Amino acid sequence: MKERTVGALIVVVYALLMILSPKPLYASLVYMLGVFIISELFKMASLEKFLTVSVIIYSLVFILSTNPIVVSPFFHSFLSSVLIASPAFLFLSLFSYALIVDGKISESFVPTLGFLIYSIFGIISLSLISKKEFILLLSIVWSTDTFAYLTGKYFGRRRLIPSVSPKKTVEGSAGGSILGTLISYLVAVKLSVFSQGFQTFLLLFMLTVISQIGDLFESSLKRFFNVKDSGKTIPGHGGVLDRLDSTLAVAPFLYVISGG
């Protein structure tokens, strides 16, 4: 219990630091989260030999995506071009590197690479959203997760997807989305991220569903690699990826919906 409390404090302090820090420091804090995630991902897959080159490629993509002026101050669509080309660049680079190093592609390499691309999109989107949008993002993810747990604990009867996450229930999922939408709606309107209206309510409901899908996506990956947690970075809470699975899923959609 004490360990979980310490871990929760670490998460809260890091989140507050991101909220209160200026944009350059905020971007650096997001970047570091990406490094932790990639490290946990490749260790989970027992592909540590690809870790260094993966972090280098991630760093390059992150810098270009969040600082397009570094390459071309005149090319207004540069950011979009980088984001579109990133999956192909990552795939071809690591695929070629794997062939050179091993002469073959292991069974765990493709799902790891797929989740890497997915994670980097989430991290880049997280670095580009405004502080108000970041607070809204936290309210979506945390309220959905909390109410899904509480609703499932007291009212859960039917298992949602037992082969992926045995403890999650249909009732918990529904409660998480409904109550998570209500909480995040109040936050969105209060911060003027979105205007009042039924359309905002529907958009936020969709994001709560995506939040839960992100959680299930990471759970399925852990089952594939037969591990309980993505790492031990956060005491009592597993790895950074365990805490950011839903955030990575929601961030790109929130970035697009809010107008980028």
Short mmCIF file of C-alpha atoms in Angstrom, two decimals:
data_model
loop_
_atom_site.label_atom_id
_atom_site.label_comp_id
_atom_site.label_asym_id
_atom_site.label_seq_id
_atom_site.Cartn_x
_atom_site.Cartn_y
_atom_site.Cartn_z
CA MET A 1 0.00 0.00 0.00
CA LYS A 2 2.83 2.37 0.91
CA GLU A 3 4.59 1.56 -2.36
CA ARG A 4 1.43 2.31 -4.38
CA THR A 5 1.02 5.61 -2.54
CA VAL A 6 4.58 6.61 -3.40
CA GLY A 7 3.98 5.62 -7.02
CA ALA A 8 0.76 7.64 -7.17
CA LEU A 9 2.57 10.68 -5.77
CA ILE A 10 5.26 10.34 -8.43
CA VAL A 11 2.60 10.31 -11.16
CA VAL A 12 0.75 13.32 -9.71
CA VAL A 13 3.95 15.36 -9.21
CA TYR A 14 5.12 14.61 -12.76
CA ALA A 15 1.71 15.60 -14.16
CA LEU A 16 1.71 18.85 -12.15
CA LEU A 17 5.23 19.61 -13.34
CA MET A 18 4.05 19.19 -16.93
CA ILE A 19 1.07 21.47 -16.34
CA LEU A 20 3.09 24.22 -14.63
CA SER A 21 6.22 24.13 -16.78
CA PRO A 22 6.86 26.36 -19.83
CA LYS A 23 6.38 24.78 -23.25
CA PRO A 24 10.05 23.80 -23.89
CA LEU A 25 10.29 22.00 -20.53
CA TYR A 26 6.86 20.44 -21.10
CA ALA A 27 8.07 19.03 -24.43
CA SER A 28 11.21 17.68 -22.75
CA LEU A 29 9.14 15.95 -20.07
CA VAL A 30 6.95 14.37 -22.75
CA TYR A 31 10.05 13.28 -24.66
CA MET A 32 11.39 11.52 -21.55
CA LEU A 33 8.11 9.63 -21.19
CA GLY A 34 8.66 8.35 -24.72
CA VAL A 35 12.15 7.12 -23.85
CA PHE A 36 10.78 5.21 -20.84
CA ILE A 37 8.00 3.70 -22.96
CA ILE A 38 10.36 2.54 -25.72
CA SER A 39 12.75 1.08 -23.15
CA GLU A 40 9.94 -0.86 -21.45
CA LEU A 41 8.51 -2.01 -24.77
CA PHE A 42 11.74 -3.51 -26.10
CA LYS A 43 12.65 -5.09 -22.77
CA MET A 44 9.17 -6.60 -22.58
CA ALA A 45 9.71 -8.11 -26.03
CA SER A 46 13.28 -9.26 -25.17
CA LEU A 47 14.57 -7.12 -28.04
CA GLU A 48 17.02 -4.98 -26.05
CA LYS A 49 19.58 -5.03 -28.86
CA PHE A 50 17.27 -2.77 -30.89
CA LEU A 51 16.70 -0.33 -28.03
CA THR A 52 19.50 2.14 -28.76
CA VAL A 53 18.74 2.55 -32.45
CA SER A 54 15.01 2.80 -31.66
CA VAL A 55 15.59 5.64 -29.20
CA ILE A 56 17.79 7.43 -31.75
CA ILE A 57 15.10 7.16 -34.45
CA TYR A 58 12.41 8.22 -31.97
CA SER A 59 14.49 11.25 -30.95
CA LEU A 60 14.89 12.30 -34.58
CA VAL A 61 11.18 11.93 -35.33
CA PHE A 62 10.24 13.77 -32.12
CA ILE A 63 12.56 16.71 -32.82
CA LEU A 64 11.40 17.09 -36.42
CA SER A 65 7.72 16.73 -35.53
CA THR A 66 7.74 19.17 -32.64
CA ASN A 67 10.25 21.64 -34.14
CA PRO A 68 9.64 21.84 -37.91
CA ILE A 69 11.49 25.16 -38.03
CA VAL A 70 14.71 23.20 -37.45
CA VAL A 71 14.46 21.82 -40.98
CA SER A 72 12.38 24.28 -42.97
CA PRO A 73 10.75 27.50 -41.76
CA PHE A 74 9.16 27.95 -45.18
CA PHE A 75 7.50 24.57 -45.61
CA HIS A 76 4.16 25.02 -43.79
CA SER A 77 3.03 21.44 -44.35
CA PHE A 78 6.27 19.99 -43.03
CA LEU A 79 4.77 18.78 -39.75
CA SER A 80 2.00 16.92 -41.55
CA SER A 81 4.55 15.39 -43.90
CA VAL A 82 6.70 14.15 -41.02
CA LEU A 83 3.72 12.64 -39.22
CA ILE A 84 2.58 10.86 -42.37
CA ALA A 85 6.07 9.60 -43.24
CA SER A 86 7.01 8.57 -39.69
CA PRO A 87 5.45 5.07 -39.75
CA ALA A 88 7.17 4.19 -43.03
CA PHE A 89 10.47 5.66 -41.82
CA LEU A 90 10.33 3.76 -38.52
CA PHE A 91 9.27 0.51 -40.12
CA LEU A 92 11.88 0.53 -42.89
CA SER A 93 14.71 1.67 -40.58
CA LEU A 94 14.13 -0.91 -37.84
CA PHE A 95 13.15 -3.67 -40.28
CA SER A 96 16.39 -3.15 -42.21
CA TYR A 97 18.41 -2.97 -39.00
CA ALA A 98 16.86 -6.23 -37.75
CA LEU A 99 17.72 -8.00 -40.99
CA ILE A 100 21.30 -6.74 -40.85
CA VAL A 101 21.78 -7.72 -37.20
CA ASP A 102 19.89 -11.05 -37.10
CA GLY A 103 19.41 -11.95 -40.74
CA LYS A 104 15.75 -12.64 -39.92
CA ILE A 105 12.68 -11.12 -38.27
CA SER A 106 11.65 -12.61 -34.92
CA GLU A 107 8.04 -13.37 -34.04
CA SER A 108 7.91 -10.57 -31.47
CA PHE A 109 9.47 -7.93 -33.73
CA VAL A 110 6.42 -6.97 -35.82
CA PRO A 111 3.96 -6.42 -32.92
CA THR A 112 6.68 -4.52 -31.06
CA LEU A 113 7.30 -2.29 -34.06
CA GLY A 114 3.57 -1.74 -34.52
CA PHE A 115 3.13 -0.68 -30.90
CA LEU A 116 6.24 1.50 -31.16
CA ILE A 117 4.71 3.46 -34.06
CA TYR A 118 1.41 3.74 -32.19
CA SER A 119 3.23 4.97 -29.06
CA ILE A 120 5.27 7.57 -30.92
CA PHE A 121 2.15 9.02 -32.53
CA GLY A 122 0.66 9.32 -29.05
CA ILE A 123 3.77 10.92 -27.58
CA ILE A 124 4.12 13.46 -30.41
CA SER A 125 0.43 14.38 -30.13
CA LEU A 126 0.86 14.76 -26.36
CA SER A 127 3.75 17.16 -26.91
CA LEU A 128 1.74 19.31 -29.34
CA ILE A 129 -1.50 19.84 -27.39
CA SER A 130 -2.01 22.95 -25.26
CA LYS A 131 -1.89 22.95 -21.46
CA LYS A 132 -5.69 23.23 -21.26
CA GLU A 133 -6.04 20.28 -23.60
CA PHE A 134 -3.54 18.34 -21.50
CA ILE A 135 -5.63 18.94 -18.37
CA LEU A 136 -8.73 17.82 -20.29
CA LEU A 137 -6.84 14.74 -21.46
CA LEU A 138 -5.97 13.84 -17.87
CA SER A 139 -9.59 14.32 -16.81
CA ILE A 140 -10.78 11.99 -19.59
CA VAL A 141 -8.28 9.24 -18.87
CA TRP A 142 -8.24 9.39 -15.08
CA SER A 143 -12.00 9.78 -14.57
CA THR A 144 -12.80 7.02 -17.07
CA ASP A 145 -10.31 4.65 -15.47
CA THR A 146 -11.41 5.46 -11.92
CA PHE A 147 -15.14 5.14 -12.54
CA ALA A 148 -14.70 2.02 -14.67
CA TYR A 149 -12.89 0.43 -11.72
CA LEU A 150 -15.45 1.54 -9.12
CA THR A 151 -18.49 0.66 -11.23
CA GLY A 152 -17.01 -2.70 -12.12
CA LYS A 153 -16.10 -3.43 -8.51
CA TYR A 154 -19.59 -2.83 -7.14
CA PHE A 155 -21.87 -3.56 -10.09
CA GLY A 156 -19.79 -5.63 -12.51
CA ARG A 157 -21.33 -8.94 -13.57
CA ARG A 158 -20.47 -9.68 -17.19
CA ARG A 159 -16.85 -9.93 -18.30
CA LEU A 160 -15.91 -7.57 -21.11
CA ILE A 161 -13.06 -9.39 -22.87
CA PRO A 162 -11.79 -12.04 -20.43
CA SER A 163 -9.12 -13.31 -22.81
CA VAL A 164 -7.45 -9.87 -22.72
CA SER A 165 -8.36 -8.44 -19.31
CA PRO A 166 -10.24 -10.86 -17.01
CA LYS A 167 -11.18 -8.26 -14.39
CA LYS A 168 -12.85 -5.73 -16.70
CA THR A 169 -16.64 -5.89 -16.96
CA VAL A 170 -19.29 -4.56 -19.34
CA GLU A 171 -20.89 -2.63 -16.49
CA GLY A 172 -17.56 -1.14 -15.46
CA SER A 173 -16.81 -0.07 -19.01
CA ALA A 174 -20.21 1.58 -19.39
CA GLY A 175 -19.94 3.33 -16.03
CA GLY A 176 -16.44 4.54 -16.85
CA SER A 177 -17.52 6.07 -20.15
CA ILE A 178 -20.72 7.66 -18.87
CA LEU A 179 -19.27 9.17 -15.69
CA GLY A 180 -15.96 9.95 -17.39
CA THR A 181 -17.85 11.89 -20.05
CA LEU A 182 -19.72 13.91 -17.43
CA ILE A 183 -16.53 14.84 -15.58
CA SER A 184 -14.54 15.67 -18.71
CA TYR A 185 -17.48 17.67 -20.13
CA LEU A 186 -17.40 19.95 -17.09
CA VAL A 187 -13.63 20.34 -17.44
CA ALA A 188 -13.80 20.99 -21.20
CA VAL A 189 -16.44 23.70 -20.83
CA LYS A 190 -14.76 25.26 -17.78
CA LEU A 191 -11.42 25.52 -19.60
CA SER A 192 -13.11 26.63 -22.85
CA VAL A 193 -11.49 23.81 -24.79
CA PHE A 194 -14.87 22.95 -26.28
CA SER A 195 -18.19 24.81 -26.21
CA GLN A 196 -21.31 23.59 -24.47
CA GLY A 197 -23.53 21.30 -26.49
CA PHE A 198 -24.53 17.76 -27.30
CA GLN A 199 -21.79 17.47 -29.94
CA THR A 200 -19.12 18.07 -27.30
CA PHE A 201 -20.74 15.47 -25.07
CA LEU A 202 -20.65 12.91 -27.90
CA LEU A 203 -17.02 13.71 -28.77
CA LEU A 204 -15.95 13.27 -25.16
CA PHE A 205 -17.91 10.04 -24.86
CA MET A 206 -16.04 8.77 -27.92
CA LEU A 207 -12.73 9.72 -26.27
CA THR A 208 -13.63 7.79 -23.09
CA VAL A 209 -14.27 4.72 -25.25
CA ILE A 210 -10.93 5.22 -27.01
CA SER A 211 -9.29 5.55 -23.59
CA GLN A 212 -10.54 2.10 -22.63
CA ILE A 213 -9.52 0.63 -25.99
CA GLY A 214 -5.98 1.93 -25.38
CA ASP A 215 -5.96 0.14 -22.03
CA LEU A 216 -7.13 -3.10 -23.65
CA PHE A 217 -4.60 -2.71 -26.46
CA GLU A 218 -1.72 -2.57 -24.00
CA SER A 219 -3.21 -5.46 -21.99
CA SER A 220 -3.29 -7.61 -25.13
CA LEU A 221 0.37 -6.75 -25.80
CA LYS A 222 1.36 -7.79 -22.28
CA ARG A 223 -0.53 -11.06 -22.69
CA PHE A 224 1.28 -11.64 -25.98
CA PHE A 225 4.63 -11.23 -24.20
CA ASN A 226 3.35 -13.04 -21.09
CA VAL A 227 4.20 -10.26 -18.62
CA LYS A 228 2.14 -8.73 -15.81
CA ASP A 229 3.47 -5.17 -16.08
CA SER A 230 5.37 -3.26 -18.75
CA GLY A 231 8.10 -2.47 -16.23
CA LYS A 232 8.89 -1.44 -12.67
CA THR A 233 9.55 2.25 -13.22
CA ILE A 234 6.72 3.46 -10.96
CA PRO A 235 6.62 1.79 -7.51
CA GLY A 236 3.45 -0.26 -7.08
CA HIS A 237 2.08 0.78 -10.47
CA GLY A 238 4.25 -1.07 -12.97
CA GLY A 239 5.82 0.80 -15.86
CA VAL A 240 5.28 4.17 -17.52
CA LEU A 241 3.49 2.39 -20.36
CA ASP A 242 1.04 0.90 -17.86
CA ARG A 243 0.12 4.43 -16.74
CA LEU A 244 0.04 5.97 -20.22
CA ASP A 245 -1.70 3.26 -22.26
CA SER A 246 -4.98 5.21 -22.41
CA THR A 247 -3.24 8.57 -22.76
CA LEU A 248 -1.37 7.41 -25.87
CA ALA A 249 -4.66 6.35 -27.44
CA VAL A 250 -6.61 9.52 -26.67
CA ALA A 251 -3.93 12.17 -27.36
CA PRO A 252 -3.89 11.94 -31.20
CA PHE A 253 -7.70 12.14 -31.40
CA LEU A 254 -7.87 15.07 -28.98
CA TYR A 255 -5.14 16.85 -30.94
CA VAL A 256 -7.09 16.49 -34.20
CA ILE A 257 -10.52 17.28 -32.71
CA SER A 258 -9.27 20.41 -30.95
CA GLY A 259 -7.88 21.73 -34.22
CA GLY A 260 -4.21 20.85 -33.80
#
